[in-house]
Amino acid sequence: MLSLKMECLLFLFECVVCKRILPLLSCMKNETPLFLTAPYLMGIIGLCSFSFCVGSEKIQKVQTFSQIIVPPNFVCVVSLVNEYHFYNSIKSNQFFSIMTILLMMGFICGGQGGCEKSLQFRNSFLGKDNSFLERNNKLVKVYKTAAFKSPKKSLTVFAVQTKPVDNLGDTFSQKNSNQVKVTQVPDVHGHFGRYGGQFVPETLFFCLENLAKCFGETRNDPMFHKELDLLLKDFVGRPSPLYFAEHLSSRYARKDGSGPRIYLKREDLNHTGAHKINNSLAQCLLARKLGKTRVIAETGAGQHGVATATVCARFGLKCVVYMGAKDMKRQSLNVFRMRLLGAEVREVTAGTGTLTNALSEAIRDWVTYPEETHYIVGSVSGPHPYPLIVREFQSIIGKETKQQAKEKWGTSPDILIACVGGGSNAMGLFHDFVEDPNVRLIGVEAAGEGLGSQKHAATLTCGQLGVLHGAMSYVIQDEDGQIKEVHSISAGLDYPGVGPEHAYLKDTGRAEYFAVTDREAIQGFKLLSRMEGIIPALETAHAVAYLDKLCPTLSGSPNIVLCCSGRGDKDVHTVMDYLKENGDSDIHLDDL
Amino acid sequence: MSLIDKIFQETKSNNKIALMPFIMAGDPNIETTVKALNILDKSGSHMIELGIPYSDPLADGPIMQASAQRALNRGFRINHVFSILENIKLSIPIIIFCYFNLILHYGINNFIYKLYQLNVKGIIIPDLPIEEADEILMICQQYKINLNMLVSPVSTESRISSIVKKANGFIYLVSSTGVTGIRDNFSDVIKDKIETIRKYSTKPIVIGFGVSKPSHIKQIKAWGADGIIIGSACIQEISKSTQSDELNDFKNFLNKMIESI
């Protein structure tokens, strides 16, 4: 046990000899381990000023105070930790690396048993609203605070999280740290941070396990990729063009000629008219590999159902598509197409008769016939491994875009924008760019009749944490947790959930999500038709409509890539009916 | 030994199989649910499963789906279940059947604590796999509430062993693939699965999904299960009975089933 005075001298020794002041100053420059700065400063100033005081009482008080701020023993360890910081990449989880080191050191050197007291003081200082830190650390946003006692009770440590790291939890599991590399997300149980997972009845687990295993094998199987690439080229018509929308861009041009340059990734030019076929085709190959004879799918707008029926016709597999009764009415063209292609379309009347009910029914079908059936999920939602699989197969969109962007203007795009229902076209476009912080990712959801009304489908903007269709994500639900009825004029965005990876991207701040109303989407529908001669799907029209809000906020001439996820032939009746009901100044409707 | 374990032990020693009927709270209304609970209490059943209606029941067939929808259409709220349980005195234990999102939204800790306060003895969550159950298992153990896990006839052996190791209540073996709903008969696969489970655990095994006839009970008893859950059939009987006030059809059905245990 060191005497009090010895501790103070040791501390000063540290300050001077170890030159901890310097790392401290560089900390402040880099803004990295700022969370240690304030306690540091207080501790140094406090103890420096009082260390030569005579009278043990004063020193006792100072020591208690400093134990709140910087227990003397802590100081030596912290200096080592600072050094550690600079040899580690910024991306690593600072919180855990520091905590691990501190606890491993198990630093005991003397000190009073003021631990209990200092923890109490700490709690009253830092409390719930971090007012103490706010007063001292105005530069820093505090995400979380925590206090720990060392095993020998002479060391109190508290730490402040100043960088957003998702899902710290109360455990030091390494599974949650270092999750910045996109290829490592999701983990083996399908978690993106705390989202994702497999919340399904037990009966489905053996299917999901087989699927995950089979998918893992195909990833490294060159034959599978060769067959898939050939089909994507000859059957689907890839690569889809990256088209410079010159006329549309001129709408946002400024007087000096600068302005955003808008490019459209033409997924609407694929066979079947949407991006859905990228996924359906590849999953059909997977189903064949798994030896399944029957394929089921759910569909909202009908595009995924059509794409699945198309590939099943091509491969001779039996196909059953579940579609909500309401959707069947508003997308009857697609219903006929599916039947023409040989699929059976089953009407789902439960609930609101939309995508969410169709998804539930498809899952029930799968639970009943798991052995012979493969369920082709249409979006990056559902239980693991579906969000991963669908993302992988849709990521061809982003891969091609990267290549095409390089060819066209030499660098990656500055902004990516896509509509988000379940999130498959957005995830497909975003995936290859998630690791590049210079690319801004924007997702556009359906605000239906307005976010204030009860009739919208803006899950990421207005939803809460919940479990839907096998995955933990954002969900639009009522006060009890019952899934709510949602509304959007576009069937494909009319879904109260969203893919878990989008929830993760939103929480980590990597992607931004906004919402656009039905009326704005109709304007977007007309805009692209009028300005580029391309009639987009109503889903895509939401992203187009957002351009009007986005472009005035931009400076310079950023290259924007908008994913034109589908064509709008299927929507013309819906739009016509809407315009007839609400009136339109541009289009002559009286004789229709 | 918990109350539920005692019940299983007793029934086994009397050469009987425990009967655990299921009803949906709030279908067709709260008064009927209370009546049904009281009837069940005196019927000779050993435990009651009480289901909380949910908007997206993935594991449920048309009968249960319709039942949940009826309850929700009448404005059923979770608090109604709690008030039913607060105001009723039952001699046999209650087990709650609830989908995970409702629990998550209420707050896992708050929900389990509420069940503890209401003297509920167990909970079944059909869409919660063992991998996601760590937090809730810890809380359930704290409040001594059983988290009864599901096993399916297509579950692999390694999965069964990891589930039964962690589960702290009985093992709910569903009788077949598919969702809840009345079935005609059951396959021998169940017998094999019971034996497989017994290799890894001595916890009681309960069979459910599709049981509707006394012959089913006899068959399942012969296979060595410890308990039987009757769900859709009960709901059907209750929906028949609401014309007369006394739920006589339901009472008769229960008597018939009790005779075969």
XYZ file of N, CA and C in Angstrom, chain A residues 253-418:
498
model
N -30.076 22.260 -63.134
C -28.844 22.996 -63.457
C -28.948 24.424 -62.949
N -27.822 24.948 -62.540
C -27.804 26.332 -62.034
C -27.414 27.271 -63.169
N -27.453 28.553 -62.863
C -27.188 29.542 -63.918
C -25.793 29.386 -64.494
N -24.824 29.008 -63.658
C -23.445 28.918 -64.153
C -23.170 27.610 -64.880
N -24.209 26.822 -65.083
C -24.024 25.592 -65.844
C -23.744 24.374 -64.994
N -23.374 24.604 -63.716
C -23.109 23.449 -62.857
C -24.436 22.883 -62.366
N -24.352 21.707 -61.804
C -25.576 21.090 -61.300
C -25.391 19.587 -61.226
N -26.226 18.923 -60.447
C -26.063 17.469 -60.312
C -26.241 16.770 -61.645
N -25.456 15.726 -61.866
C -25.563 14.932 -63.067
C -26.259 13.631 -62.685
N -27.445 13.427 -63.223
C -28.247 12.290 -62.797
C -28.119 11.156 -63.799
N -27.752 10.000 -63.271
C -27.661 8.798 -64.094
C -28.711 7.813 -63.621
N -29.314 7.109 -64.554
C -30.310 6.115 -64.189
C -29.754 4.727 -64.442
N -29.796 3.885 -63.421
C -29.400 2.487 -63.597
C -30.647 1.770 -64.078
N -30.625 1.335 -65.345
C -31.839 0.890 -65.981
C -32.222 -0.546 -65.679
N -32.613 -0.811 -64.409
C -33.070 -2.163 -64.082
C -34.431 -2.426 -64.712
N -35.078 -1.353 -65.172
C -36.383 -1.541 -65.805
C -36.234 -2.199 -67.173
N -35.002 -2.189 -67.716
C -34.793 -2.798 -69.029
C -34.532 -4.300 -68.949
N -34.427 -4.839 -67.726
C -34.252 -6.280 -67.595
C -35.469 -7.016 -68.118
N -35.252 -8.288 -68.445
C -36.360 -9.162 -68.778
C -37.329 -9.179 -67.599
N -38.597 -9.069 -67.854
C -39.717 -8.948 -66.894
C -39.862 -7.535 -66.325
N -38.960 -6.631 -66.664
C -39.217 -5.228 -66.352
C -38.886 -4.754 -64.952
N -38.080 -5.485 -64.239
C -37.690 -5.003 -62.914
C -36.421 -5.704 -62.464
N -35.909 -5.279 -61.335
C -34.664 -5.852 -60.811
C -34.909 -7.209 -60.161
N -36.175 -7.558 -59.934
C -36.503 -8.764 -59.175
C -35.918 -10.029 -59.777
N -35.764 -10.029 -61.091
C -35.340 -11.263 -61.737
C -33.903 -11.643 -61.394
N -33.080 -10.648 -61.024
C -31.702 -10.984 -60.634
C -31.713 -12.017 -59.508
N -32.604 -11.772 -58.548
C -32.691 -12.626 -57.377
C -33.420 -13.931 -57.681
N -34.559 -13.825 -58.370
C -35.358 -15.028 -58.640
C -34.560 -16.044 -59.433
N -33.838 -15.563 -60.435
C -33.061 -16.466 -61.277
C -32.025 -17.215 -60.459
N -31.248 -16.463 -59.702
C -30.178 -17.098 -58.928
C -30.751 -18.039 -57.880
N -31.857 -17.661 -57.233
C -32.428 -18.539 -56.206
C -33.033 -19.785 -56.813
N -33.491 -19.671 -58.075
C -34.016 -20.853 -58.750
C -32.887 -21.854 -58.970
N -31.726 -21.340 -59.319
C -30.571 -22.223 -59.475
C -30.225 -22.877 -58.145
N -30.359 -22.113 -57.075
C -30.115 -22.656 -55.737
C -31.119 -23.769 -55.408
N -32.385 -23.503 -55.757
C -33.438 -24.480 -55.458
C -33.166 -25.782 -56.182
N -32.711 -25.624 -57.422
C -32.399 -26.820 -58.203
C -31.254 -27.577 -57.552
N -30.270 -26.811 -57.068
C -29.129 -27.444 -56.413
C -29.567 -28.165 -55.147
N -30.540 -27.589 -54.426
C -31.023 -28.209 -53.201
C -31.933 -29.391 -53.479
N -32.279 -29.582 -54.750
C -33.136 -30.711 -55.092
C -34.608 -30.470 -54.843
N -34.996 -29.206 -54.754
C -36.410 -28.914 -54.502
C -37.189 -28.985 -55.812
N -38.461 -29.421 -55.691
C -39.280 -29.534 -56.894
C -40.327 -28.439 -56.951
N -40.485 -27.744 -55.863
C -41.584 -26.790 -55.776
C -41.038 -25.469 -55.266
N -41.514 -24.398 -55.883
C -41.040 -23.070 -55.488
C -42.231 -22.227 -55.090
N -42.125 -21.525 -53.963
C -43.194 -20.589 -53.603
C -42.600 -19.204 -53.476
N -43.456 -18.219 -53.623
C -43.012 -16.834 -53.499
C -44.185 -15.992 -53.045
N -43.843 -14.842 -52.461
C -44.873 -13.875 -52.131
C -44.671 -12.709 -53.094
N -45.688 -11.897 -53.314
C -45.467 -10.746 -54.167
C -46.399 -9.616 -53.804
N -45.920 -8.400 -53.955
C -46.732 -7.235 -53.650
C -47.201 -6.608 -54.950
N -46.252 -6.007 -55.661
C -46.600 -5.390 -56.936
C -46.800 -6.433 -58.017
N -46.306 -7.620 -57.751
C -46.431 -8.644 -58.770
C -45.152 -8.868 -59.534
N -44.219 -7.936 -59.442
C -42.981 -8.085 -60.217
C -42.171 -9.281 -59.761
N -42.087 -9.461 -58.442
C -41.328 -10.614 -57.967
C -42.042 -11.907 -58.330
N -43.361 -11.893 -58.252
C -44.138 -13.075 -58.636
C -43.928 -13.406 -60.102
N -43.946 -12.379 -60.933
C -43.742 -12.596 -62.373
C -42.331 -13.113 -62.631
N -41.363 -12.503 -61.963
C -39.983 -12.936 -62.168
C -39.814 -14.395 -61.747
N -40.424 -14.766 -60.621
C -40.316 -16.147 -60.146
C -41.033 -17.097 -61.086
N -42.229 -16.708 -61.544
C -42.963 -17.565 -62.481
C -42.162 -17.723 -63.767
N -41.509 -16.644 -64.178
C -40.680 -16.686 -65.388
C -39.572 -17.709 -65.269
N -38.816 -17.620 -64.162
C -37.677 -18.534 -64.061
C -38.142 -19.964 -63.816
N -39.279 -20.129 -63.128
C -39.772 -21.492 -62.928
C -40.203 -22.113 -64.237
N -40.774 -21.275 -65.124
C -41.138 -21.789 -66.444
C -39.869 -22.228 -67.167
N -38.839 -21.401 -67.064
C -37.569 -21.675 -67.739
C -36.935 -22.968 -67.230
N -37.087 -23.246 -65.907
C -36.436 -24.428 -65.333
C -37.376 -25.590 -65.061
N -38.642 -25.408 -65.399
C -39.573 -26.517 -65.235
C -39.904 -26.848 -63.792
N -39.947 -25.837 -62.922
C -40.308 -26.080 -61.521
C -41.741 -25.627 -61.286
N -42.407 -26.340 -60.364
C -43.775 -25.962 -60.024
C -43.724 -24.669 -59.211
N -44.611 -23.736 -59.513
C -44.538 -22.422 -58.868
C -45.877 -22.009 -58.289
N -45.859 -21.604 -57.023
C -47.065 -21.071 -56.380
C -46.730 -19.683 -55.857
N -47.546 -18.704 -56.224
C -47.294 -17.329 -55.771
C -48.434 -16.878 -54.880
N -48.089 -16.353 -53.706
C -49.096 -15.813 -52.792
C -49.186 -14.311 -52.979
N -50.410 -13.845 -53.181
C -50.596 -12.408 -53.420
C -51.833 -11.944 -52.658
N -51.728 -10.781 -52.050
C -52.850 -10.243 -51.299
C -54.017 -9.900 -52.220
N -55.225 -10.048 -51.703
C -56.408 -9.801 -52.529
C -56.426 -8.367 -53.062
N -56.049 -7.423 -52.203
C -56.054 -6.011 -52.619
C -55.029 -5.788 -53.732
N -53.865 -6.397 -53.595
C -52.817 -6.241 -54.600
C -53.237 -6.882 -55.913
N -53.945 -8.025 -55.818
C -54.351 -8.691 -57.041
C -55.246 -7.785 -57.873
N -56.065 -6.999 -57.167
C -56.950 -6.091 -57.902
C -56.159 -4.983 -58.560
N -55.242 -4.367 -57.795
C -54.570 -3.199 -58.377
C -53.413 -3.550 -59.307
N -53.037 -4.820 -59.367
C -51.978 -5.225 -60.289
C -52.435 -6.441 -61.088
N -53.659 -6.381 -61.610
C -54.254 -7.560 -62.242
C -53.490 -7.969 -63.504
N -52.826 -6.994 -64.128
C -52.020 -7.330 -65.301
C -50.970 -8.362 -64.937
N -50.322 -8.142 -63.809
C -49.283 -9.075 -63.372
C -49.851 -10.433 -62.983
N -51.076 -10.443 -62.440
C -51.685 -11.722 -62.064
C -51.857 -12.573 -63.312
N -52.340 -11.918 -64.374
C -52.534 -12.666 -65.619
C -51.202 -13.165 -66.153
N -50.188 -12.308 -66.083
C -48.879 -12.727 -66.583
C -48.386 -13.963 -65.857
N -48.567 -13.974 -64.530
C -48.082 -15.133 -63.767
C -48.799 -16.393 -64.201
N -50.110 -16.273 -64.398
C -50.876 -17.476 -64.780
C -50.490 -17.920 -66.180
N -50.255 -16.949 -67.034
C -49.808 -17.264 -68.394
C -48.489 -18.024 -68.372
N -47.634 -17.666 -67.413
C -46.326 -18.309 -67.304
C -46.401 -19.663 -66.608
N -47.603 -20.066 -66.206
C -47.753 -21.398 -65.644
C -47.752 -21.460 -64.129
N -47.760 -20.318 -63.468
C -47.749 -20.352 -62.002
C -49.173 -20.338 -61.466
N -49.308 -20.829 -60.235
C -50.597 -20.755 -59.567
C -50.555 -19.533 -58.649
N -51.533 -18.650 -58.790
C -51.565 -17.460 -57.931
C -52.640 -17.666 -56.875
N -52.240 -17.684 -55.606
C -53.215 -17.917 -54.531
C -53.533 -16.601 -53.847
N -54.812 -16.368 -53.724
C -55.256 -15.113 -53.136
C -55.162 -15.191 -51.614
N -54.675 -14.142 -50.986
C -54.602 -14.104 -49.524
C -55.547 -13.012 -49.041
N -56.575 -13.435 -48.325
C -57.584 -12.460 -47.904
C -57.393 -12.008 -46.468
N -56.501 -12.654 -45.744
C -56.318 -12.301 -44.330
C -55.838 -10.864 -44.204
N -56.140 -10.251 -43.101
C -55.647 -8.906 -42.800
C -56.052 -7.891 -43.860
N -55.075 -7.129 -44.351
C -55.369 -6.088 -45.325
C -55.313 -6.599 -46.754
N -54.915 -7.846 -46.923
C -54.825 -8.392 -48.273
C -53.678 -7.787 -49.068
N -52.562 -7.488 -48.379
C -51.415 -6.923 -49.094
C -50.163 -7.764 -48.853
N -49.026 -7.171 -49.215
C -47.758 -7.900 -49.210
C -47.469 -8.597 -47.892
N -47.737 -7.930 -46.790
C -47.370 -8.503 -45.504
C -48.158 -9.788 -45.220
N -49.430 -9.807 -45.633
C -50.229 -11.010 -45.416
C -49.788 -12.132 -46.348
N -49.408 -11.720 -47.590
C -48.921 -12.721 -48.538
C -47.652 -13.364 -48.019
N -46.782 -12.555 -47.431
C -45.533 -13.070 -46.871
C -45.816 -14.062 -45.750
N -46.735 -13.700 -44.853
C -47.072 -14.606 -43.746
C -47.597 -15.919 -44.277
N -48.473 -15.830 -45.285
C -49.066 -17.056 -45.823
C -48.023 -17.912 -46.513
N -47.098 -17.250 -47.225
C -46.029 -18.009 -47.876
C -45.190 -18.738 -46.825
N -44.908 -18.066 -45.714
C -44.137 -18.713 -44.648
C -44.899 -19.902 -44.094
N -46.228 -19.743 -43.942
C -47.015 -20.882 -43.430
C -46.968 -22.054 -44.399
N -47.038 -21.758 -45.697
C -46.937 -22.825 -46.693
C -45.602 -23.540 -46.539
N -44.563 -22.742 -46.359
C -43.219 -23.315 -46.233
C -43.111 -24.178 -44.982
N -43.715 -23.715 -43.894
C -43.698 -24.483 -42.653
C -44.415 -25.821 -42.842
N -45.380 -25.840 -43.763
C -46.156 -27.068 -43.964
C -45.466 -28.044 -44.902
N -44.761 -27.539 -45.894
C -44.096 -28.430 -46.852
C -42.610 -28.098 -46.953
N -41.888 -28.172 -45.854
C -40.513 -27.684 -45.900
C -39.584 -28.556 -46.725
N -39.911 -29.843 -46.837
C -38.929 -30.718 -47.453
C -38.841 -30.572 -48.966
N -39.972 -30.365 -49.623
C -39.904 -30.297 -51.084
C -39.938 -28.877 -51.626
N -40.110 -27.905 -50.709
C -40.358 -26.541 -51.182
C -39.182 -25.624 -50.943
N -38.889 -24.794 -51.925
C -37.966 -23.689 -51.692
C -38.761 -22.402 -51.762
N -38.523 -21.541 -50.801
C -39.238 -20.276 -50.741
C -38.320 -19.183 -51.277
N -38.705 -18.613 -52.411
C -37.898 -17.528 -52.975
C -38.414 -16.214 -52.400
N -37.714 -15.705 -51.405
C -38.108 -14.427 -50.813
C -37.716 -13.317 -51.778
N -38.576 -12.347 -51.959
C -38.351 -11.333 -52.980
C -37.482 -10.170 -52.557
N -37.295 -10.025 -51.233
C -36.548 -8.843 -50.830
C -35.533 -9.206 -49.755
N -34.793 -8.212 -49.303
C -33.749 -8.484 -48.314
C -34.329 -8.569 -46.910
N -35.550 -9.104 -46.796
C -36.152 -9.270 -45.483
C -36.287 -10.761 -45.235
N -36.913 -11.105 -44.126
C -37.067 -12.513 -43.820
C -35.940 -13.017 -42.948
N -36.019 -14.312 -42.571
C -35.008 -14.860 -41.673
C -33.693 -15.087 -42.396
N -32.604 -15.048 -41.637
C -31.300 -15.387 -42.189
C -31.371 -16.795 -42.743
N -30.830 -17.142 -43.892
C -29.880 -16.354 -44.668
C -30.443 -15.503 -45.794
N -31.787 -15.291 -45.788
C -32.351 -14.564 -46.925
C -31.826 -13.146 -47.133
N -31.754 -12.314 -46.090
C -31.232 -10.965 -46.358
C -29.845 -11.006 -46.989
N -29.046 -11.982 -46.585
C -27.710 -12.105 -47.148
C -27.766 -12.590 -48.587
N -28.578 -13.620 -48.838
C -28.650 -14.208 -50.172
C -29.187 -13.205 -51.185
N -30.294 -12.568 -50.834
C -30.921 -11.642 -51.780
C -29.989 -10.463 -52.054
N -29.317 -10.012 -51.006
C -28.365 -8.914 -51.209
C -27.253 -9.322 -52.168
N -26.709 -10.527 -51.950
C -25.643 -11.012 -52.813
C -26.075 -11.053 -54.262
N -27.274 -11.586 -54.489
C -27.709 -11.717 -55.875
C -28.097 -10.382 -56.482
N -28.577 -9.457 -55.687
C -28.925 -8.146 -56.225
C -27.705 -7.233 -56.338
N -26.621 -7.613 -55.702
C -25.463 -6.715 -55.700
C -24.832 -6.585 -57.075
N -25.292 -7.374 -58.036
C -24.829 -7.211 -59.417
C -25.128 -5.792 -59.896
N -26.209 -5.209 -59.343
C -26.578 -3.846 -59.738
C -25.442 -2.891 -59.382
N -25.001 -2.967 -58.136
C -23.954 -2.068 -57.667
C -22.624 -2.352 -58.327
N -22.331 -3.639 -58.536
C -21.052 -4.004 -59.155
C -20.945 -3.420 -60.551
N -22.031 -3.588 -61.309
C -22.023 -3.051 -62.674
C -21.918 -1.527 -62.638
N -22.668 -0.929 -61.708
C -22.658 0.535 -61.612
C -21.250 1.049 -61.368
N -20.533 0.363 -60.483
C -19.169 0.802 -60.167
C -18.310 0.791 -61.432
N -18.426 -0.289 -62.162
C -17.657 -0.438 -63.391
C -18.050 0.615 -64.414
N -19.350 0.766 -64.584
C -19.851 1.710 -65.576
C -19.502 3.147 -65.202
N -19.550 3.450 -63.904
C -19.224 4.803 -63.458
C -17.764 5.114 -63.785
N -16.921 4.117 -63.561
C -15.502 4.314 -63.858
C -15.291 4.587 -65.326
N -16.024 3.847 -66.129
C -15.856 4.028 -67.568
C -16.367 5.390 -68.004
N -17.450 5.825 -67.353
C -18.084 7.053 -67.828
C -17.399 8.310 -67.311
N -17.101 8.353 -66.019
C -16.487 9.589 -65.518
C -15.285 9.344 -64.618
N -14.882 8.100 -64.486
C -13.596 7.813 -63.850
C -13.618 7.525 -62.368
N -14.680 7.895 -61.663
C -14.704 7.606 -60.218
C -16.026 6.962 -59.840
N -16.181 6.705 -58.547
C -17.462 6.188 -58.059
C -18.493 7.306 -58.033
N -19.756 6.953 -57.993
C -20.772 8.002 -57.886
C -20.644 8.734 -56.553
N -21.196 9.944 -56.511
C -21.190 10.686 -55.256
C -22.399 10.354 -54.406
N -23.527 10.144 -55.087
C -24.756 9.855 -54.345
C -25.478 8.697 -55.020
N -25.986 7.773 -54.197
C -26.826 6.698 -54.713
C -28.207 6.881 -54.123
N -29.226 6.746 -54.951
C -30.572 6.915 -54.430
C -31.474 5.824 -54.992
N -32.291 5.249 -54.117
C -33.160 4.144 -54.531
C -34.378 4.107 -53.637
